[in-house]
Amino acid sequence: MRNFVKVADSVDVLPLLLAVAQRRHLWNANPIRTTHPGTAHAEVDDILLRFNVVPDNDPAKVIDDTECINFPALAELPEARALIFGLMAKVQGERLGRCMITRLKPGGRILPHADAGAPATYYERFHVVLLGEPGCIFRAGDEQVNMRTGEVYWFDNTQVHEVFNNSAEDRVHMVIDIRTGK
């Protein structure tokens, strides 16, 4: 496969999944990705852990395309730090970018889109699957995968990609952008 590479499996994601379930108030506290006009992510719920805007949801306050700051949710979910920095070590990351947890309900869809600009070309995009069941299809370019719970993938987010959750469960991923030595 050219657009997806499985970099780990059998990762213990249960502590983070449980922590997220116990902190429902974190979902959509910062809806900048899901509410702007024309977003491909309108059906997604987010928990932003690190992002490149200030946490008051004002898109005019973009810090920089590559500079990200910690959001309060990261402090409330210390279980995420072990997964984030474990992955950073595994891929020999040099800089940490955006980190977010996304949820797509059964029957939901992320519309086709390709990420562009500095965040997509400066960072590598990784997905840590916190909950993934059969029937949830992630397509990038002419390839598709069914990412399962505990797997970690790199994927080329500059390719047109989309997600269909045809499973009976939520699809929950932690998305991590990491600058690597390439």
Short mmCIF file of N, CA and C in Angstrom, two decimals:
data_model
loop_
_atom_site.label_atom_id
_atom_site.label_comp_id
_atom_site.label_asym_id
_atom_site.label_seq_id
_atom_site.Cartn_x
_atom_site.Cartn_y
_atom_site.Cartn_z
N MET A 1 0.84 -1.18 0.00
CA MET A 1 0.00 0.00 0.00
C MET A 1 0.88 1.25 0.00
N ARG A 2 0.44 2.25 -0.70
CA ARG A 2 1.20 3.49 -0.79
C ARG A 2 0.68 4.58 0.13
N ASN A 3 -0.62 4.57 0.39
CA ASN A 3 -1.23 5.65 1.14
C ASN A 3 -1.44 5.35 2.62
N PHE A 4 -1.24 4.10 3.01
CA PHE A 4 -1.39 3.67 4.40
C PHE A 4 -0.23 2.77 4.78
N VAL A 5 0.29 2.93 5.99
CA VAL A 5 1.28 2.00 6.54
C VAL A 5 0.91 1.73 7.98
N LYS A 6 0.70 0.44 8.29
CA LYS A 6 0.42 0.08 9.68
C LYS A 6 1.75 0.11 10.42
N VAL A 7 1.87 0.95 11.44
CA VAL A 7 3.13 1.08 12.17
C VAL A 7 3.10 0.38 13.52
N ALA A 8 1.91 -0.04 13.96
CA ALA A 8 1.80 -0.78 15.22
C ALA A 8 0.43 -1.44 15.28
N ASP A 9 0.36 -2.49 16.08
CA ASP A 9 -0.93 -3.09 16.40
C ASP A 9 -0.88 -3.61 17.82
N SER A 10 -2.01 -3.99 18.34
CA SER A 10 -2.13 -4.46 19.72
C SER A 10 -1.70 -3.40 20.74
N VAL A 11 -1.86 -2.13 20.41
CA VAL A 11 -1.56 -1.05 21.34
C VAL A 11 -2.69 -1.00 22.38
N ASP A 12 -2.33 -0.85 23.64
CA ASP A 12 -3.33 -0.79 24.71
C ASP A 12 -3.96 0.60 24.74
N VAL A 13 -5.13 0.72 24.13
CA VAL A 13 -5.83 2.00 24.05
C VAL A 13 -6.96 2.09 25.08
N LEU A 14 -7.21 1.02 25.81
CA LEU A 14 -8.34 1.01 26.74
C LEU A 14 -8.27 2.11 27.80
N PRO A 15 -7.11 2.40 28.41
CA PRO A 15 -7.10 3.48 29.40
C PRO A 15 -7.57 4.83 28.83
N LEU A 16 -7.16 5.16 27.61
CA LEU A 16 -7.60 6.42 27.02
C LEU A 16 -9.06 6.35 26.61
N LEU A 17 -9.50 5.25 26.05
CA LEU A 17 -10.91 5.12 25.67
C LEU A 17 -11.82 5.27 26.88
N LEU A 18 -11.44 4.67 27.99
CA LEU A 18 -12.22 4.80 29.22
C LEU A 18 -12.20 6.24 29.74
N ALA A 19 -11.04 6.87 29.73
CA ALA A 19 -10.94 8.26 30.20
C ALA A 19 -11.81 9.18 29.36
N VAL A 20 -11.84 8.96 28.04
CA VAL A 20 -12.68 9.78 27.16
C VAL A 20 -14.16 9.55 27.50
N ALA A 21 -14.54 8.31 27.72
CA ALA A 21 -15.93 8.00 28.07
C ALA A 21 -16.35 8.66 29.38
N GLN A 22 -15.41 8.82 30.29
CA GLN A 22 -15.69 9.42 31.59
C GLN A 22 -15.67 10.95 31.55
N ARG A 23 -15.25 11.52 30.45
CA ARG A 23 -15.15 12.99 30.33
C ARG A 23 -15.91 13.48 29.10
N ARG A 24 -17.18 13.18 29.06
CA ARG A 24 -18.01 13.53 27.90
C ARG A 24 -18.04 15.02 27.61
N HIS A 25 -17.80 15.82 28.63
CA HIS A 25 -17.85 17.28 28.45
C HIS A 25 -16.75 17.80 27.51
N LEU A 26 -15.74 16.98 27.22
CA LEU A 26 -14.66 17.42 26.35
C LEU A 26 -15.05 17.43 24.87
N TRP A 27 -16.05 16.62 24.52
CA TRP A 27 -16.44 16.56 23.11
C TRP A 27 -16.96 17.92 22.64
N ASN A 28 -16.43 18.36 21.52
CA ASN A 28 -16.87 19.58 20.82
C ASN A 28 -16.73 20.86 21.65
N ALA A 29 -15.84 20.85 22.62
CA ALA A 29 -15.56 22.08 23.37
C ALA A 29 -14.94 23.13 22.45
N ASN A 30 -14.25 22.70 21.42
CA ASN A 30 -13.63 23.58 20.43
C ASN A 30 -14.02 23.08 19.04
N PRO A 31 -15.15 23.53 18.50
CA PRO A 31 -15.68 22.97 17.24
C PRO A 31 -15.12 23.59 15.95
N ILE A 32 -13.95 24.14 15.99
CA ILE A 32 -13.42 24.85 14.82
C ILE A 32 -13.32 23.97 13.57
N ARG A 33 -12.97 22.69 13.74
CA ARG A 33 -12.83 21.80 12.57
C ARG A 33 -14.18 21.36 12.01
N THR A 34 -15.20 21.35 12.83
CA THR A 34 -16.46 20.73 12.43
C THR A 34 -17.56 21.72 12.05
N THR A 35 -17.32 23.00 12.24
CA THR A 35 -18.38 23.99 12.00
C THR A 35 -18.06 25.04 10.95
N HIS A 36 -16.85 25.07 10.42
CA HIS A 36 -16.57 26.10 9.42
C HIS A 36 -17.26 25.75 8.10
N PRO A 37 -17.60 26.75 7.29
CA PRO A 37 -18.31 26.50 6.04
C PRO A 37 -17.52 25.56 5.12
N GLY A 38 -18.21 24.57 4.58
CA GLY A 38 -17.59 23.65 3.64
C GLY A 38 -16.75 22.56 4.27
N THR A 39 -16.80 22.39 5.58
CA THR A 39 -15.98 21.37 6.22
C THR A 39 -16.37 19.96 5.79
N ALA A 40 -15.38 19.12 5.62
CA ALA A 40 -15.62 17.70 5.34
C ALA A 40 -15.95 16.95 6.63
N HIS A 41 -15.75 17.61 7.78
CA HIS A 41 -15.87 16.95 9.09
C HIS A 41 -17.14 17.32 9.85
N ALA A 42 -18.19 17.71 9.15
CA ALA A 42 -19.41 18.18 9.82
C ALA A 42 -20.07 17.10 10.68
N GLU A 43 -19.87 15.82 10.36
CA GLU A 43 -20.51 14.75 11.12
C GLU A 43 -19.61 14.20 12.23
N VAL A 44 -18.47 14.81 12.44
CA VAL A 44 -17.49 14.33 13.42
C VAL A 44 -17.61 15.13 14.71
N ASP A 45 -17.37 14.46 15.82
CA ASP A 45 -17.19 15.12 17.11
C ASP A 45 -15.70 15.12 17.40
N ASP A 46 -15.19 16.20 17.99
CA ASP A 46 -13.76 16.33 18.26
C ASP A 46 -13.47 16.64 19.71
N ILE A 47 -12.32 16.17 20.14
CA ILE A 47 -11.65 16.66 21.35
C ILE A 47 -10.29 17.13 20.88
N LEU A 48 -10.05 18.42 20.92
CA LEU A 48 -8.76 18.95 20.51
C LEU A 48 -7.80 18.91 21.70
N LEU A 49 -6.68 18.21 21.51
CA LEU A 49 -5.65 18.11 22.53
C LEU A 49 -4.54 19.13 22.29
N ARG A 50 -4.16 19.31 21.03
CA ARG A 50 -3.20 20.32 20.58
C ARG A 50 -3.70 20.82 19.25
N PHE A 51 -3.58 22.13 19.04
CA PHE A 51 -4.06 22.68 17.78
C PHE A 51 -3.35 23.99 17.52
N ASN A 52 -3.50 24.49 16.29
CA ASN A 52 -2.78 25.70 15.90
C ASN A 52 -3.64 26.96 15.93
N VAL A 53 -4.65 26.97 16.79
CA VAL A 53 -5.42 28.19 17.06
C VAL A 53 -5.53 28.32 18.57
N VAL A 54 -5.81 29.52 19.02
CA VAL A 54 -6.01 29.68 20.46
C VAL A 54 -7.33 29.01 20.84
N PRO A 55 -7.46 28.53 22.07
CA PRO A 55 -8.62 27.72 22.43
C PRO A 55 -9.98 28.41 22.50
N ASP A 56 -10.11 29.66 22.08
CA ASP A 56 -11.44 30.30 22.16
C ASP A 56 -12.23 30.17 20.87
N ASN A 57 -11.79 29.29 19.95
CA ASN A 57 -12.51 28.96 18.72
C ASN A 57 -12.57 30.07 17.68
N ASP A 58 -11.76 31.08 17.79
CA ASP A 58 -11.77 32.15 16.81
C ASP A 58 -10.78 31.80 15.70
N PRO A 59 -11.28 31.44 14.48
CA PRO A 59 -10.37 31.04 13.41
C PRO A 59 -9.42 32.15 12.99
N ALA A 60 -9.74 33.39 13.35
CA ALA A 60 -8.85 34.50 13.02
C ALA A 60 -7.60 34.47 13.89
N LYS A 61 -7.61 33.67 14.93
CA LYS A 61 -6.48 33.62 15.85
C LYS A 61 -5.61 32.38 15.62
N VAL A 62 -5.40 32.06 14.35
CA VAL A 62 -4.48 30.97 14.01
C VAL A 62 -3.09 31.42 14.41
N ILE A 63 -2.43 30.58 15.18
CA ILE A 63 -1.09 30.92 15.65
C ILE A 63 -0.13 30.93 14.48
N ASP A 64 -0.15 29.84 13.73
CA ASP A 64 0.82 29.59 12.69
C ASP A 64 0.41 28.26 12.09
N ASP A 65 0.74 27.99 10.86
CA ASP A 65 0.34 26.73 10.26
C ASP A 65 1.05 25.51 10.86
N THR A 66 2.20 25.73 11.47
CA THR A 66 2.94 24.59 12.02
C THR A 66 3.13 24.64 13.53
N GLU A 67 2.86 25.77 14.14
CA GLU A 67 3.02 25.88 15.60
C GLU A 67 1.70 25.54 16.28
N CYS A 68 1.75 24.60 17.21
CA CYS A 68 0.55 24.18 17.94
C CYS A 68 0.75 24.38 19.43
N ILE A 69 -0.37 24.53 20.13
CA ILE A 69 -0.31 24.67 21.58
C ILE A 69 -1.20 23.61 22.23
N ASN A 70 -0.88 23.27 23.46
CA ASN A 70 -1.70 22.33 24.21
C ASN A 70 -3.02 22.98 24.57
N PHE A 71 -4.09 22.22 24.47
CA PHE A 71 -5.41 22.65 24.88
C PHE A 71 -5.70 22.04 26.25
N PRO A 72 -6.65 22.59 27.00
CA PRO A 72 -6.96 22.06 28.34
C PRO A 72 -7.31 20.57 28.35
N ALA A 73 -7.89 20.06 27.27
CA ALA A 73 -8.26 18.63 27.23
C ALA A 73 -7.06 17.72 27.39
N LEU A 74 -5.88 18.14 26.94
CA LEU A 74 -4.69 17.30 27.08
C LEU A 74 -4.35 17.10 28.56
N ALA A 75 -4.52 18.12 29.36
CA ALA A 75 -4.27 17.99 30.80
C ALA A 75 -5.30 17.08 31.45
N GLU A 76 -6.53 17.07 30.92
CA GLU A 76 -7.59 16.21 31.48
C GLU A 76 -7.48 14.77 31.01
N LEU A 77 -6.69 14.52 30.00
CA LEU A 77 -6.52 13.17 29.46
C LEU A 77 -5.04 12.78 29.44
N PRO A 78 -4.43 12.63 30.62
CA PRO A 78 -3.01 12.27 30.64
C PRO A 78 -2.75 10.92 29.99
N GLU A 79 -3.78 10.09 29.86
CA GLU A 79 -3.62 8.79 29.20
C GLU A 79 -3.22 8.97 27.73
N ALA A 80 -3.58 10.10 27.15
CA ALA A 80 -3.21 10.37 25.75
C ALA A 80 -1.72 10.61 25.61
N ARG A 81 -1.11 11.21 26.62
CA ARG A 81 0.31 11.55 26.53
C ARG A 81 1.19 10.32 26.30
N ALA A 82 0.90 9.22 26.99
CA ALA A 82 1.71 8.01 26.82
C ALA A 82 1.64 7.51 25.38
N LEU A 83 0.45 7.55 24.78
CA LEU A 83 0.31 7.11 23.39
C LEU A 83 0.99 8.08 22.43
N ILE A 84 0.81 9.36 22.66
CA ILE A 84 1.40 10.37 21.78
C ILE A 84 2.93 10.29 21.80
N PHE A 85 3.49 10.30 23.01
CA PHE A 85 4.96 10.33 23.08
C PHE A 85 5.59 8.98 22.82
N GLY A 86 4.83 7.90 23.04
CA GLY A 86 5.31 6.59 22.62
C GLY A 86 5.43 6.51 21.10
N LEU A 87 4.45 7.07 20.41
CA LEU A 87 4.50 7.10 18.95
C LEU A 87 5.61 8.03 18.47
N MET A 88 5.76 9.17 19.13
CA MET A 88 6.86 10.09 18.77
C MET A 88 8.19 9.36 18.82
N ALA A 89 8.41 8.58 19.88
CA ALA A 89 9.67 7.84 20.01
C ALA A 89 9.80 6.78 18.91
N LYS A 90 8.72 6.06 18.66
CA LYS A 90 8.74 4.98 17.68
C LYS A 90 9.10 5.48 16.28
N VAL A 91 8.58 6.64 15.90
CA VAL A 91 8.83 7.15 14.54
C VAL A 91 9.95 8.20 14.52
N GLN A 92 10.64 8.35 15.65
CA GLN A 92 11.73 9.32 15.79
C GLN A 92 11.27 10.73 15.43
N GLY A 93 10.15 11.10 16.05
CA GLY A 93 9.57 12.41 15.81
C GLY A 93 10.46 13.52 16.32
N GLU A 94 10.46 14.63 15.59
CA GLU A 94 11.24 15.80 15.94
C GLU A 94 10.39 16.94 16.49
N ARG A 95 9.10 16.95 16.11
CA ARG A 95 8.22 18.03 16.53
C ARG A 95 6.78 17.52 16.53
N LEU A 96 6.03 17.92 17.54
CA LEU A 96 4.65 17.49 17.67
C LEU A 96 3.71 18.58 17.18
N GLY A 97 2.78 18.21 16.34
CA GLY A 97 1.80 19.15 15.80
C GLY A 97 0.44 18.96 16.42
N ARG A 98 -0.57 18.97 15.57
CA ARG A 98 -1.94 18.80 16.03
C ARG A 98 -2.16 17.41 16.62
N CYS A 99 -2.94 17.35 17.68
CA CYS A 99 -3.38 16.08 18.26
C CYS A 99 -4.86 16.25 18.59
N MET A 100 -5.66 15.30 18.17
CA MET A 100 -7.10 15.39 18.43
C MET A 100 -7.69 13.99 18.48
N ILE A 101 -8.79 13.89 19.18
CA ILE A 101 -9.55 12.65 19.20
C ILE A 101 -10.83 12.94 18.44
N THR A 102 -11.14 12.08 17.47
CA THR A 102 -12.33 12.28 16.65
C THR A 102 -13.26 11.09 16.79
N ARG A 103 -14.55 11.38 16.69
CA ARG A 103 -15.57 10.33 16.79
C ARG A 103 -16.54 10.50 15.63
N LEU A 104 -16.81 9.38 14.96
CA LEU A 104 -17.78 9.36 13.87
C LEU A 104 -18.82 8.30 14.22
N LYS A 105 -20.05 8.72 14.33
CA LYS A 105 -21.13 7.81 14.74
C LYS A 105 -21.44 6.78 13.65
N PRO A 106 -22.09 5.67 14.02
CA PRO A 106 -22.50 4.70 13.00
C PRO A 106 -23.35 5.37 11.93
N GLY A 107 -23.07 5.03 10.69
CA GLY A 107 -23.77 5.65 9.56
C GLY A 107 -23.19 6.98 9.14
N GLY A 108 -22.22 7.48 9.88
CA GLY A 108 -21.62 8.78 9.58
C GLY A 108 -20.58 8.72 8.48
N ARG A 109 -20.23 9.91 7.99
CA ARG A 109 -19.28 9.99 6.89
C ARG A 109 -18.42 11.23 7.04
N ILE A 110 -17.16 11.10 6.70
CA ILE A 110 -16.27 12.23 6.49
C ILE A 110 -16.16 12.37 4.98
N LEU A 111 -16.53 13.53 4.47
CA LEU A 111 -16.61 13.73 3.02
C LEU A 111 -15.23 13.72 2.38
N PRO A 112 -15.15 13.39 1.09
CA PRO A 112 -13.86 13.39 0.39
C PRO A 112 -13.20 14.76 0.45
N HIS A 113 -11.92 14.75 0.77
CA HIS A 113 -11.13 15.98 0.81
C HIS A 113 -9.66 15.60 0.84
N ALA A 114 -8.81 16.52 0.52
CA ALA A 114 -7.36 16.35 0.65
C ALA A 114 -6.85 17.49 1.52
N ASP A 115 -6.03 17.16 2.50
CA ASP A 115 -5.46 18.19 3.36
C ASP A 115 -4.37 18.91 2.57
N ALA A 116 -4.27 20.21 2.78
CA ALA A 116 -3.32 21.01 2.01
C ALA A 116 -2.61 21.98 2.94
N GLY A 117 -1.63 22.65 2.39
CA GLY A 117 -0.91 23.67 3.15
C GLY A 117 0.16 23.08 4.04
N ALA A 118 0.73 23.97 4.84
CA ALA A 118 1.86 23.59 5.68
C ALA A 118 1.56 22.44 6.65
N PRO A 119 0.40 22.41 7.32
CA PRO A 119 0.20 21.29 8.23
C PRO A 119 0.28 19.93 7.54
N ALA A 120 -0.19 19.84 6.29
CA ALA A 120 -0.19 18.57 5.57
C ALA A 120 1.17 18.23 4.98
N THR A 121 1.96 19.21 4.65
CA THR A 121 3.26 18.93 4.03
C THR A 121 4.41 18.94 5.04
N TYR A 122 4.24 19.63 6.13
CA TYR A 122 5.29 19.73 7.15
C TYR A 122 5.28 18.53 8.09
N TYR A 123 4.07 18.08 8.45
CA TYR A 123 3.90 16.98 9.39
C TYR A 123 3.50 15.69 8.69
N GLU A 124 3.76 14.57 9.34
CA GLU A 124 3.25 13.27 8.93
C GLU A 124 2.01 13.01 9.78
N ARG A 125 1.00 12.39 9.20
CA ARG A 125 -0.27 12.16 9.90
C ARG A 125 -0.37 10.70 10.33
N PHE A 126 -0.69 10.51 11.61
CA PHE A 126 -0.85 9.17 12.19
C PHE A 126 -2.22 9.06 12.83
N HIS A 127 -2.79 7.86 12.79
CA HIS A 127 -4.07 7.56 13.44
C HIS A 127 -3.86 6.43 14.43
N VAL A 128 -4.20 6.67 15.69
CA VAL A 128 -4.23 5.64 16.72
C VAL A 128 -5.71 5.28 16.88
N VAL A 129 -6.04 4.03 16.60
CA VAL A 129 -7.43 3.61 16.59
C VAL A 129 -7.86 3.23 18.01
N LEU A 130 -8.70 4.07 18.60
CA LEU A 130 -9.22 3.80 19.94
C LEU A 130 -10.43 2.87 19.87
N LEU A 131 -11.21 2.99 18.81
CA LEU A 131 -12.35 2.10 18.59
C LEU A 131 -12.59 2.03 17.09
N GLY A 132 -12.45 0.84 16.54
CA GLY A 132 -12.66 0.62 15.12
C GLY A 132 -13.19 -0.78 14.88
N GLU A 133 -14.31 -0.87 14.23
CA GLU A 133 -15.00 -2.15 14.02
C GLU A 133 -15.11 -2.46 12.53
N PRO A 134 -15.38 -3.72 12.19
CA PRO A 134 -15.59 -4.07 10.78
C PRO A 134 -16.71 -3.22 10.18
N GLY A 135 -16.51 -2.79 8.95
CA GLY A 135 -17.51 -1.98 8.27
C GLY A 135 -17.17 -0.50 8.25
N CYS A 136 -16.15 -0.11 8.99
CA CYS A 136 -15.72 1.29 8.95
C CYS A 136 -14.59 1.39 7.93
N ILE A 137 -14.85 2.03 6.83
CA ILE A 137 -13.93 2.07 5.70
C ILE A 137 -13.26 3.44 5.61
N PHE A 138 -11.93 3.43 5.56
CA PHE A 138 -11.12 4.63 5.40
C PHE A 138 -10.46 4.51 4.02
N ARG A 139 -10.77 5.45 3.14
CA ARG A 139 -10.23 5.43 1.79
C ARG A 139 -9.28 6.61 1.60
N ALA A 140 -8.14 6.35 0.97
CA ALA A 140 -7.21 7.41 0.55
C ALA A 140 -6.70 7.03 -0.83
N GLY A 141 -6.87 7.93 -1.79
CA GLY A 141 -6.50 7.60 -3.16
C GLY A 141 -7.32 6.41 -3.62
N ASP A 142 -6.66 5.42 -4.19
CA ASP A 142 -7.36 4.24 -4.68
C ASP A 142 -7.27 3.06 -3.71
N GLU A 143 -6.91 3.33 -2.47
CA GLU A 143 -6.77 2.27 -1.46
C GLU A 143 -7.76 2.50 -0.32
N GLN A 144 -8.12 1.39 0.34
CA GLN A 144 -8.97 1.52 1.52
C GLN A 144 -8.57 0.49 2.56
N VAL A 145 -8.80 0.85 3.83
CA VAL A 145 -8.49 -0.04 4.94
C VAL A 145 -9.64 0.01 5.95
N ASN A 146 -9.71 -1.04 6.73
CA ASN A 146 -10.59 -1.08 7.89
C ASN A 146 -9.66 -1.09 9.10
N MET A 147 -9.46 0.09 9.69
CA MET A 147 -8.56 0.22 10.84
C MET A 147 -9.27 -0.32 12.08
N ARG A 148 -8.58 -1.19 12.81
CA ARG A 148 -9.19 -1.85 13.96
C ARG A 148 -8.61 -1.33 15.27
N THR A 149 -9.37 -1.51 16.33
CA THR A 149 -8.98 -1.06 17.66
C THR A 149 -7.57 -1.53 17.98
N GLY A 150 -6.72 -0.60 18.47
CA GLY A 150 -5.35 -0.92 18.87
C GLY A 150 -4.33 -0.83 17.76
N GLU A 151 -4.76 -0.53 16.55
CA GLU A 151 -3.81 -0.38 15.44
C GLU A 151 -3.40 1.09 15.31
N VAL A 152 -2.22 1.30 14.74
CA VAL A 152 -1.71 2.65 14.48
C VAL A 152 -1.27 2.69 13.03
N TYR A 153 -1.72 3.71 12.32
CA TYR A 153 -1.39 3.86 10.90
C TYR A 153 -0.79 5.23 10.63
N TRP A 154 0.17 5.27 9.72
CA TRP A 154 0.55 6.48 9.01
C TRP A 154 -0.33 6.50 7.78
N PHE A 155 -0.76 7.69 7.36
CA PHE A 155 -1.42 7.76 6.06
C PHE A 155 -1.12 9.08 5.39
N ASP A 156 -1.19 9.07 4.07
CA ASP A 156 -0.88 10.23 3.26
C ASP A 156 -2.13 11.10 3.15
N ASN A 157 -2.22 12.09 4.04
CA ASN A 157 -3.41 12.93 4.07
C ASN A 157 -3.43 13.99 2.97
N THR A 158 -2.41 14.01 2.11
CA THR A 158 -2.47 14.91 0.95
C THR A 158 -3.26 14.28 -0.19
N GLN A 159 -3.54 12.97 -0.08
CA GLN A 159 -4.40 12.29 -1.05
C GLN A 159 -5.86 12.56 -0.70
N VAL A 160 -6.72 12.54 -1.68
CA VAL A 160 -8.15 12.65 -1.40
C VAL A 160 -8.54 11.45 -0.54
N HIS A 161 -9.17 11.74 0.60
CA HIS A 161 -9.55 10.67 1.52
C HIS A 161 -10.94 10.93 2.08
N GLU A 162 -11.57 9.84 2.54
CA GLU A 162 -12.90 9.90 3.12
C GLU A 162 -13.10 8.69 4.01
N VAL A 163 -14.12 8.77 4.87
CA VAL A 163 -14.42 7.69 5.79
C VAL A 163 -15.92 7.43 5.77
N PHE A 164 -16.28 6.14 5.75
CA PHE A 164 -17.67 5.71 5.88
C PHE A 164 -17.73 4.81 7.11
N ASN A 165 -18.56 5.16 8.09
CA ASN A 165 -18.71 4.29 9.25
C ASN A 165 -19.96 3.44 9.06
N ASN A 166 -19.78 2.31 8.42
CA ASN A 166 -20.88 1.36 8.20
C ASN A 166 -20.92 0.31 9.30
N SER A 167 -20.29 0.58 10.43
CA SER A 167 -20.31 -0.36 11.55
C SER A 167 -21.43 0.02 12.52
N ALA A 168 -21.61 -0.80 13.53
CA ALA A 168 -22.64 -0.54 14.54
C ALA A 168 -22.09 0.24 15.73
N GLU A 169 -20.81 0.59 15.71
CA GLU A 169 -20.15 1.29 16.82
C GLU A 169 -19.58 2.62 16.35
N ASP A 170 -19.34 3.50 17.30
CA ASP A 170 -18.61 4.73 16.99
C ASP A 170 -17.23 4.38 16.46
N ARG A 171 -16.73 5.20 15.57
CA ARG A 171 -15.33 5.14 15.14
C ARG A 171 -14.62 6.23 15.93
N VAL A 172 -13.63 5.85 16.75
CA VAL A 172 -12.92 6.82 17.57
C VAL A 172 -11.42 6.69 17.28
N HIS A 173 -10.82 7.75 16.78
CA HIS A 173 -9.40 7.77 16.46
C HIS A 173 -8.73 8.94 17.16
N MET A 174 -7.48 8.72 17.56
CA MET A 174 -6.65 9.85 17.97
C MET A 174 -5.73 10.14 16.78
N VAL A 175 -5.82 11.36 16.28
CA VAL A 175 -5.03 11.81 15.14
C VAL A 175 -3.85 12.60 15.68
N ILE A 176 -2.65 12.24 15.23
CA ILE A 176 -1.43 12.86 15.73
C ILE A 176 -0.57 13.28 14.54
N ASP A 177 -0.20 14.55 14.50
CA ASP A 177 0.71 15.04 13.47
C ASP A 177 2.11 15.14 14.07
N ILE A 178 3.07 14.51 13.39
CA ILE A 178 4.44 14.46 13.87
C ILE A 178 5.39 14.83 12.75
N ARG A 179 6.29 15.72 13.03
CA ARG A 179 7.36 16.06 12.10
C ARG A 179 8.46 15.02 12.31
N THR A 180 8.79 14.31 11.23
CA THR A 180 9.84 13.30 11.31
C THR A 180 11.00 13.72 10.43
N GLY A 181 12.10 13.01 10.52
CA GLY A 181 13.25 13.29 9.68
C GLY A 181 13.04 12.91 8.23
N LYS A 182 11.97 12.15 7.96
CA LYS A 182 11.64 11.68 6.60
C LYS A 182 12.86 11.12 5.93
#
